[in-house]
Short mmCIF file of N, CA and C in Angstrom, two decimals:
data_model
loop_
_atom_site.label_atom_id
_atom_site.label_comp_id
_atom_site.label_asym_id
_atom_site.label_seq_id
_atom_site.Cartn_x
_atom_site.Cartn_y
_atom_site.Cartn_z
N MET A 1 0.88 -0.98 0.03
CA MET A 1 -0.03 0.36 -0.02
C MET A 1 0.81 1.20 0.05
N GLN A 2 0.89 2.05 -0.76
CA GLN A 2 1.04 3.44 -0.72
C GLN A 2 0.29 4.47 0.11
N ILE A 3 1.29 5.88 0.46
CA ILE A 3 1.18 6.48 1.67
C ILE A 3 0.26 7.42 1.14
N ALA A 4 -1.40 7.71 0.97
CA ALA A 4 -2.29 8.25 0.57
C ALA A 4 -2.69 9.83 2.02
N GLN A 5 -3.50 10.32 1.17
CA GLN A 5 -4.61 10.58 2.52
C GLN A 5 -5.21 9.95 3.29
N ASN A 6 -5.45 9.75 4.27
CA ASN A 6 -6.03 8.96 5.55
C ASN A 6 -5.11 7.69 5.64
N SER A 7 -3.93 7.40 5.27
CA SER A 7 -2.86 6.28 5.80
C SER A 7 -2.48 6.45 7.44
N VAL A 8 -2.48 5.29 7.79
CA VAL A 8 -1.59 5.18 9.32
C VAL A 8 -0.22 5.07 9.06
N VAL A 9 0.45 6.04 8.88
CA VAL A 9 2.28 5.05 8.88
C VAL A 9 2.81 5.23 9.70
N ALA A 10 3.76 4.31 9.40
CA ALA A 10 4.27 3.98 10.74
C ALA A 10 6.72 4.21 10.11
N PHE A 11 6.63 5.29 10.61
CA PHE A 11 8.38 5.56 10.55
C PHE A 11 9.54 5.68 11.38
N HIS A 12 10.65 5.02 10.88
CA HIS A 12 11.70 5.37 11.74
C HIS A 12 12.09 6.77 11.21
N TYR A 13 12.93 7.59 11.98
CA TYR A 13 13.92 8.92 11.33
C TYR A 13 15.03 9.13 12.16
N THR A 14 15.85 9.65 11.64
CA THR A 14 17.09 10.20 12.26
C THR A 14 16.84 11.93 11.35
N LEU A 15 17.04 13.19 12.57
CA LEU A 15 16.50 14.51 11.65
C LEU A 15 18.04 15.28 12.30
N THR A 16 18.88 15.49 11.56
CA THR A 16 19.76 16.41 11.16
C THR A 16 19.46 17.94 11.68
N ASN A 17 20.37 19.06 11.64
CA ASN A 17 20.56 20.13 10.84
C ASN A 17 21.59 19.50 10.07
N ASP A 18 21.77 21.14 9.64
CA ASP A 18 22.66 21.23 8.29
C ASP A 18 24.89 21.07 8.46
N ALA A 19 24.62 21.32 9.58
CA ALA A 19 25.82 20.85 10.41
C ALA A 19 26.00 19.29 10.51
N GLY A 20 25.08 18.58 10.45
CA GLY A 20 25.30 16.94 10.55
C GLY A 20 24.98 16.65 12.04
N GLU A 21 24.34 17.96 12.75
CA GLU A 21 24.27 16.76 14.60
C GLU A 21 23.09 16.66 14.03
N VAL A 22 23.11 15.87 15.06
CA VAL A 22 21.72 14.31 15.28
C VAL A 22 20.53 15.90 16.59
N LEU A 23 19.27 16.46 15.69
CA LEU A 23 18.66 16.90 16.37
C LEU A 23 17.84 16.23 17.44
N ASP A 24 16.72 14.88 16.44
CA ASP A 24 16.24 13.74 16.75
C ASP A 24 16.13 12.18 16.53
N SER A 25 15.38 10.82 17.05
CA SER A 25 16.08 9.84 16.32
C SER A 25 15.10 9.05 17.15
N SER A 26 14.50 8.07 16.30
CA SER A 26 13.81 7.01 16.57
C SER A 26 14.87 5.88 16.71
N GLU A 27 16.14 5.68 17.13
CA GLU A 27 16.39 5.45 17.10
C GLU A 27 16.48 4.34 18.44
N GLY A 28 16.36 3.22 19.03
CA GLY A 28 16.19 2.68 19.30
C GLY A 28 14.68 3.05 20.54
N ARG A 29 14.35 3.29 19.60
CA ARG A 29 12.47 3.42 20.03
C ARG A 29 11.79 2.01 19.32
N GLU A 30 9.69 2.99 19.25
CA GLU A 30 8.94 2.26 18.38
C GLU A 30 8.78 3.79 17.54
N PRO A 31 8.84 3.33 16.13
CA PRO A 31 8.68 3.80 14.66
C PRO A 31 7.96 5.09 14.81
N LEU A 32 7.50 6.23 14.64
CA LEU A 32 6.48 7.51 15.12
C LEU A 32 5.97 6.96 14.09
N THR A 33 4.31 7.11 14.85
CA THR A 33 3.06 6.56 13.55
C THR A 33 1.93 8.16 13.65
N TYR A 34 1.63 8.51 12.22
CA TYR A 34 0.72 9.62 12.37
C TYR A 34 -0.47 8.89 10.65
N LEU A 35 -0.95 10.04 11.06
CA LEU A 35 -1.85 9.65 10.10
C LEU A 35 -1.83 10.70 9.16
N HIS A 36 -1.56 10.65 7.96
CA HIS A 36 -1.41 11.04 6.46
C HIS A 36 -2.32 11.98 6.32
N GLY A 37 -2.30 13.59 6.27
CA GLY A 37 -2.62 13.91 5.23
C GLY A 37 -3.92 15.39 6.34
N ALA A 38 -3.35 14.70 7.62
CA ALA A 38 -4.06 15.31 9.04
C ALA A 38 -3.10 16.11 9.58
N GLY A 39 -2.02 16.60 8.90
CA GLY A 39 -1.88 17.79 9.49
C GLY A 39 -0.94 17.12 10.39
N ASN A 40 -0.53 16.20 11.16
CA ASN A 40 -0.07 15.60 12.29
C ASN A 40 1.72 15.56 12.40
N ILE A 41 2.49 15.60 10.89
CA ILE A 41 3.40 15.92 11.12
C ILE A 41 3.96 17.55 9.96
N ILE A 42 5.25 17.90 9.97
CA ILE A 42 5.78 19.21 9.16
C ILE A 42 5.03 18.47 7.71
N PRO A 43 4.52 20.28 6.91
CA PRO A 43 3.98 19.64 5.99
C PRO A 43 5.47 19.24 4.92
N GLY A 44 6.66 20.02 4.47
CA GLY A 44 7.84 19.02 4.08
C GLY A 44 8.25 17.87 3.47
N LEU A 45 7.95 17.46 5.10
CA LEU A 45 7.96 15.94 5.73
C LEU A 45 6.98 14.86 4.66
N GLU A 46 5.79 15.29 5.28
CA GLU A 46 4.82 14.44 5.01
C GLU A 46 4.18 14.12 3.27
N LYS A 47 4.72 16.01 2.26
CA LYS A 47 4.35 15.98 1.14
C LYS A 47 6.13 14.91 0.60
N GLU A 48 6.81 14.63 1.01
CA GLU A 48 7.63 13.83 0.40
C GLU A 48 7.32 12.40 0.96
N LEU A 49 6.54 11.79 2.25
CA LEU A 49 6.58 10.61 2.25
C LEU A 49 5.01 10.40 0.91
N GLU A 50 4.56 11.13 0.87
CA GLU A 50 3.04 10.75 -0.57
C GLU A 50 3.67 9.67 -1.30
N GLY A 51 2.92 8.47 -1.49
CA GLY A 51 3.32 7.46 -2.61
C GLY A 51 4.42 6.77 -2.56
N ARG A 52 4.90 6.87 -0.50
CA ARG A 52 6.12 5.64 -0.77
C ARG A 52 5.40 4.60 -0.06
N ALA A 53 5.99 3.15 0.20
CA ALA A 53 5.66 2.04 1.14
C ALA A 53 6.26 1.90 2.15
N ALA A 54 5.67 0.81 2.41
CA ALA A 54 6.85 0.03 3.21
C ALA A 54 8.36 -0.03 3.28
N GLY A 55 9.12 -0.42 3.67
CA GLY A 55 10.24 -0.85 3.47
C GLY A 55 10.81 0.33 2.47
N ASP A 56 10.62 1.39 2.12
CA ASP A 56 10.94 2.60 1.86
C ASP A 56 12.17 3.22 2.13
N LYS A 57 13.44 3.60 1.63
CA LYS A 57 14.41 4.52 2.36
C LYS A 57 14.65 5.08 2.03
N LEU A 58 14.34 6.80 2.28
CA LEU A 58 14.53 8.04 1.83
C LEU A 58 15.26 9.30 2.53
N ASN A 59 15.77 9.85 1.91
CA ASN A 59 16.78 11.09 2.30
C ASN A 59 15.81 12.47 1.89
N VAL A 60 15.21 13.29 3.11
CA VAL A 60 14.41 14.23 2.63
C VAL A 60 14.89 15.69 3.22
N LYS A 61 15.42 16.85 2.42
CA LYS A 61 15.09 17.99 2.88
C LYS A 61 14.37 19.06 3.21
N VAL A 62 13.94 19.54 4.59
CA VAL A 62 13.15 20.60 4.31
C VAL A 62 13.14 21.90 5.18
N ALA A 63 13.24 22.68 3.48
CA ALA A 63 13.41 24.22 3.99
C ALA A 63 12.69 24.58 5.18
N PRO A 64 13.26 25.49 5.83
CA PRO A 64 12.19 26.57 7.10
C PRO A 64 10.75 26.72 6.64
N GLU A 65 10.38 26.52 5.53
CA GLU A 65 8.92 27.73 5.70
C GLU A 65 7.79 26.50 5.07
N GLU A 66 8.78 25.10 5.23
CA GLU A 66 7.66 23.48 4.98
C GLU A 66 7.79 22.84 6.24
N GLY A 67 8.17 23.80 7.24
CA GLY A 67 9.26 23.31 7.93
C GLY A 67 8.76 23.69 9.83
N TYR A 68 9.51 24.39 10.46
CA TYR A 68 8.41 24.98 11.31
C TYR A 68 8.44 26.86 11.48
N GLY A 69 9.05 27.10 9.74
CA GLY A 69 8.74 28.60 9.42
C GLY A 69 9.97 29.70 9.81
N GLU A 70 10.32 30.35 9.60
CA GLU A 70 10.94 30.86 9.46
C GLU A 70 10.93 31.86 10.85
N VAL A 71 12.02 32.24 10.99
CA VAL A 71 12.01 33.06 12.54
C VAL A 71 11.42 34.46 11.69
N GLN A 72 10.79 34.82 13.38
CA GLN A 72 9.76 35.73 13.85
C GLN A 72 9.99 36.67 14.22
N GLU A 73 11.40 37.72 13.82
CA GLU A 73 11.48 39.10 14.95
C GLU A 73 11.01 39.51 16.07
N GLN A 74 9.11 39.29 15.56
CA GLN A 74 8.87 40.09 16.06
C GLN A 74 8.21 39.20 17.52
N LEU A 75 8.76 37.75 17.60
CA LEU A 75 8.73 36.64 18.76
C LEU A 75 10.14 36.69 19.76
N LEU A 76 11.05 37.29 19.19
CA LEU A 76 12.05 37.92 19.82
C LEU A 76 11.96 39.35 20.94
N GLN A 77 12.02 39.23 22.61
CA GLN A 77 11.08 39.96 22.93
C GLN A 77 11.98 40.41 24.39
N GLU A 78 12.04 41.32 25.06
CA GLU A 78 12.44 41.53 26.24
C GLU A 78 11.54 42.15 27.10
N VAL A 79 11.76 41.40 28.63
CA VAL A 79 10.51 40.89 29.34
C VAL A 79 11.32 41.31 30.42
N PRO A 80 10.71 42.37 31.68
CA PRO A 80 11.43 42.94 32.83
C PRO A 80 11.77 41.21 33.36
N ARG A 81 12.51 41.59 34.81
CA ARG A 81 13.28 40.58 35.17
C ARG A 81 11.92 40.04 36.19
N ASP A 82 11.66 40.70 36.70
CA ASP A 82 9.85 40.69 37.84
C ASP A 82 9.05 39.44 36.95
N ALA A 83 8.97 40.04 35.22
CA ALA A 83 7.94 39.15 35.15
C ALA A 83 8.20 37.52 35.76
N PHE A 84 8.87 37.32 36.34
CA PHE A 84 9.30 35.26 36.50
C PHE A 84 9.20 35.33 37.78
N GLN A 85 7.90 35.63 38.55
CA GLN A 85 8.65 35.87 39.83
C GLN A 85 8.16 34.25 40.19
N GLY A 86 8.94 33.77 41.61
CA GLY A 86 9.09 32.69 42.19
C GLY A 86 10.54 31.89 41.15
N VAL A 87 11.08 32.79 40.64
CA VAL A 87 11.82 32.11 39.99
C VAL A 87 13.80 32.32 39.73
N GLU A 88 14.16 31.66 40.99
CA GLU A 88 15.65 33.14 41.55
C GLU A 88 16.25 32.76 40.57
N SER A 89 16.43 31.62 39.50
CA SER A 89 17.87 31.87 38.50
C SER A 89 17.51 31.39 37.22
N ILE A 90 17.31 32.43 36.28
CA ILE A 90 16.99 32.25 34.51
C ILE A 90 18.22 32.19 34.49
N GLU A 91 18.64 31.91 33.59
CA GLU A 91 19.72 31.43 32.63
C GLU A 91 18.73 30.95 30.95
N PRO A 92 19.82 31.26 30.12
CA PRO A 92 20.01 31.00 28.62
C PRO A 92 19.32 29.59 28.37
N GLY A 93 18.35 29.20 27.62
CA GLY A 93 18.44 27.55 27.51
C GLY A 93 16.56 27.58 27.91
N MET A 94 16.57 27.98 28.91
CA MET A 94 15.67 27.59 29.92
C MET A 94 14.32 27.56 29.47
N GLN A 95 13.32 27.05 29.79
CA GLN A 95 12.03 27.68 28.36
C GLN A 95 10.70 27.70 29.66
N PHE A 96 9.56 28.46 29.22
CA PHE A 96 8.66 29.10 30.11
C PHE A 96 7.38 29.16 29.42
N GLN A 97 6.82 28.99 29.92
CA GLN A 97 5.21 29.14 29.01
C GLN A 97 4.67 30.39 30.12
N ALA A 98 4.58 31.29 28.25
CA ALA A 98 3.93 32.70 28.83
C ALA A 98 2.53 32.74 28.38
N GLN A 99 1.56 33.68 28.91
CA GLN A 99 0.23 33.90 28.63
C GLN A 99 -0.03 34.69 27.72
N THR A 100 -0.38 34.84 26.22
CA THR A 100 -0.45 36.39 25.45
C THR A 100 -1.75 35.80 24.94
N GLN A 101 -1.88 37.28 24.87
CA GLN A 101 -3.54 37.19 23.27
C GLN A 101 -3.81 36.71 22.33
N GLY A 102 -2.83 35.78 22.33
CA GLY A 102 -3.38 34.46 21.32
C GLY A 102 -3.59 33.14 22.15
N GLY A 103 -3.30 33.13 23.08
CA GLY A 103 -3.40 32.08 24.21
C GLY A 103 -1.53 31.44 24.58
N PRO A 104 -1.58 30.04 25.25
CA PRO A 104 -0.37 30.25 26.04
C PRO A 104 0.60 29.80 24.87
N LEU A 105 2.24 30.12 25.28
CA LEU A 105 2.99 30.41 24.55
C LEU A 105 4.66 30.11 24.69
N MET A 106 5.46 28.52 24.47
CA MET A 106 6.50 28.37 24.93
C MET A 106 7.74 29.72 24.53
N VAL A 107 7.78 30.16 25.66
CA VAL A 107 8.97 30.71 25.16
C VAL A 107 11.05 30.24 25.53
N THR A 108 11.92 30.94 25.25
CA THR A 108 13.27 29.85 25.76
C THR A 108 14.03 31.67 25.50
N VAL A 109 14.70 31.27 27.19
CA VAL A 109 14.84 32.44 27.45
C VAL A 109 16.36 32.65 26.61
N LYS A 110 16.76 33.51 26.48
CA LYS A 110 18.08 33.41 24.70
C LYS A 110 19.23 34.64 25.39
N LYS A 111 18.98 35.05 26.45
CA LYS A 111 19.84 35.51 27.49
C LYS A 111 19.45 37.10 28.42
N VAL A 112 20.37 37.35 29.73
CA VAL A 112 19.74 37.74 30.67
C VAL A 112 20.70 39.13 30.75
N GLU A 113 19.75 40.28 30.87
CA GLU A 113 21.24 41.01 31.06
C GLU A 113 20.74 42.06 31.93
N GLY A 114 21.03 41.77 32.96
CA GLY A 114 20.68 42.90 34.72
C GLY A 114 19.12 42.76 34.34
N ASP A 115 18.54 43.23 34.53
CA ASP A 115 17.19 43.10 34.92
C ASP A 115 15.94 42.70 33.82
N THR A 116 16.40 43.13 32.34
CA THR A 116 16.24 41.91 31.50
C THR A 116 16.42 41.12 30.71
N VAL A 117 15.37 40.08 30.62
CA VAL A 117 15.19 39.03 29.97
C VAL A 117 14.78 39.35 28.83
N VAL A 118 16.04 38.26 27.91
CA VAL A 118 15.27 38.03 26.01
C VAL A 118 14.68 36.57 26.13
N VAL A 119 13.66 37.07 25.70
CA VAL A 119 13.19 35.84 25.65
C VAL A 119 12.61 35.46 23.94
N ASP A 120 12.44 34.11 23.24
CA ASP A 120 12.67 33.93 21.93
C ASP A 120 10.75 33.07 21.83
N GLY A 121 9.69 33.19 21.38
CA GLY A 121 8.79 32.40 21.00
C GLY A 121 8.70 32.04 20.20
N ASN A 122 9.46 31.57 18.66
CA ASN A 122 9.62 30.73 17.61
C ASN A 122 10.33 29.66 18.01
N HIS A 123 9.35 28.63 17.32
CA HIS A 123 10.01 26.75 17.60
C HIS A 123 11.69 26.94 17.95
N PRO A 124 11.95 26.11 18.62
CA PRO A 124 13.87 26.03 18.42
C PRO A 124 14.42 25.93 17.44
N LEU A 125 13.78 25.00 16.11
CA LEU A 125 13.86 24.91 14.65
C LEU A 125 13.21 25.45 13.91
N ALA A 126 12.60 26.90 14.31
CA ALA A 126 12.46 27.60 13.21
C ALA A 126 13.88 28.48 12.68
N GLY A 127 13.74 28.78 11.04
CA GLY A 127 14.62 29.00 10.52
C GLY A 127 15.61 27.86 9.46
N GLN A 128 15.19 26.69 10.31
CA GLN A 128 16.44 25.99 9.97
C GLN A 128 15.98 24.57 8.23
N HIS A 129 16.99 24.03 8.17
CA HIS A 129 16.63 23.21 6.96
C HIS A 129 16.17 22.24 8.12
N LEU A 130 16.04 20.89 7.41
CA LEU A 130 15.73 19.57 8.19
C LEU A 130 15.88 18.72 7.82
N ASN A 131 16.91 17.86 7.54
CA ASN A 131 17.36 16.50 6.85
C ASN A 131 16.90 15.59 7.55
N PHE A 132 16.14 14.94 6.65
CA PHE A 132 15.04 13.47 7.43
C PHE A 132 15.98 12.73 6.69
N ASP A 133 16.10 11.37 7.76
CA ASP A 133 16.97 9.76 6.93
C ASP A 133 15.63 8.99 7.36
N VAL A 134 15.08 8.27 6.92
CA VAL A 134 13.35 8.18 7.30
C VAL A 134 13.83 6.77 6.10
N GLU A 135 12.89 5.44 7.29
CA GLU A 135 12.36 4.45 7.28
C GLU A 135 11.18 4.34 6.51
N ILE A 136 10.15 3.82 5.78
CA ILE A 136 8.89 3.75 6.30
C ILE A 136 9.03 2.00 6.99
N ALA A 137 8.00 1.87 8.05
CA ALA A 137 8.06 0.39 8.16
C ALA A 137 6.51 0.03 7.97
N THR A 138 5.82 0.73 8.61
CA THR A 138 4.51 0.30 8.14
C THR A 138 3.37 0.88 7.37
N VAL A 139 2.66 0.97 6.61
CA VAL A 139 1.22 1.50 5.69
C VAL A 139 0.14 1.11 5.60
N ARG A 140 -0.82 1.26 6.55
CA ARG A 140 -2.22 1.11 6.89
C ARG A 140 -3.28 1.89 6.29
N GLU A 141 -4.44 1.36 5.90
CA GLU A 141 -5.38 2.24 5.99
C GLU A 141 -6.47 3.02 7.24
N ALA A 142 -6.51 3.83 7.24
CA ALA A 142 -6.97 4.39 8.69
C ALA A 142 -8.27 4.24 8.69
N SER A 143 -8.77 3.70 10.17
CA SER A 143 -10.14 3.49 10.71
C SER A 143 -11.19 4.92 10.76
N GLN A 144 -11.73 4.96 10.04
CA GLN A 144 -13.08 5.80 10.48
C GLN A 144 -12.96 6.83 11.55
N GLU A 145 -12.56 5.83 12.24
CA GLU A 145 -12.69 6.86 13.90
C GLU A 145 -11.16 7.79 14.24
N GLU A 146 -10.27 7.27 13.50
CA GLU A 146 -9.36 7.41 13.28
C GLU A 146 -9.30 9.02 12.29
N VAL A 147 -9.83 8.27 11.09
CA VAL A 147 -10.10 9.56 10.09
C VAL A 147 -11.12 10.80 11.00
N GLU A 148 -12.05 11.11 12.26
CA GLU A 148 -12.75 11.38 12.17
C GLU A 148 -12.19 12.04 13.94
N HIS A 149 -11.26 11.40 13.69
CA HIS A 149 -10.50 12.05 14.93
C HIS A 149 -8.82 13.10 14.61
N GLY A 150 -8.71 12.61 13.27
CA GLY A 150 -7.58 13.67 13.22
C GLY A 150 -6.27 13.33 14.00
N HIS A 151 -6.44 11.47 14.19
CA HIS A 151 -4.35 10.80 14.51
C HIS A 151 -4.97 9.82 14.96
N VAL A 152 -3.88 8.54 14.96
CA VAL A 152 -3.88 7.48 14.53
C VAL A 152 -4.15 6.93 16.06
N HIS A 153 -5.03 5.92 16.25
CA HIS A 153 -5.44 5.40 17.60
C HIS A 153 -4.47 3.71 17.87
N GLY A 154 -4.23 3.80 19.30
CA GLY A 154 -3.76 1.83 18.98
C GLY A 154 -2.23 2.71 19.17
N GLU A 155 -1.81 0.89 19.02
CA GLU A 155 0.10 1.64 18.96
C GLU A 155 0.45 1.86 18.58
N GLY A 156 1.30 2.66 19.01
CA GLY A 156 1.50 4.24 17.91
C GLY A 156 0.30 5.70 18.41
N GLY A 157 -0.37 5.13 18.51
CA GLY A 157 -0.80 6.30 18.49
C GLY A 157 -1.93 6.80 20.01
N VAL A 158 -3.07 7.63 19.68
CA VAL A 158 -3.63 7.99 21.07
C VAL A 158 -4.19 6.61 21.42
N GLU A 159 -4.86 6.60 22.82
CA GLU A 159 -5.77 5.76 23.20
C GLU A 159 -6.43 5.95 24.03
N HIS A 160 -7.48 6.81 23.90
CA HIS A 160 -9.26 6.64 24.54
C HIS A 160 -10.63 5.70 24.04
#
C-alpha cells in the first residue's frame, strides 16, 4: 500500500541540521506513527512521504517554510526580570510558558542582561533546514474513527 490521504504510517527517522548534528531520532524506540494528510507532521516531510510504501528509505531536506517556519523577529522580546516571579535563577536555554493574547506560548530564554530577559517565542527549529533520514516501517488504511478524530489510535497512537 502506498502512502496517501488517510493512511496510517509508521516510520523510523533521524533528524539532523545542516551541520550534521543529530537533533532527534527514533533509534532504539518505536517508529513514529501518524495519520497522513491530517497535519500531524511538518508539511515538507509529509509531502515527500506521499506515494511511498513500507520498506522505502529516503533522505528528505525540508526548507524552513515547510518545516517550523522562518524566524519571526517579533517573537523575540525583552521582558522585565520581575515577570518571572518565584524563579530565583534565570539562565539562557530555560523554557517557560507565557500567557499571550493569542493563548499560551512556549518561550526560550536567549539572554539575561541585568533586569532584562530576552525571550524567543519561535520554535527552536524555526529558520533551519531539516534533514531527515527515513525508513518507512508500515502503511495501512486508517479506520473511520481515526479519520474523524484526525489522529492514530491504538499502538503508536492515542488511546481513548
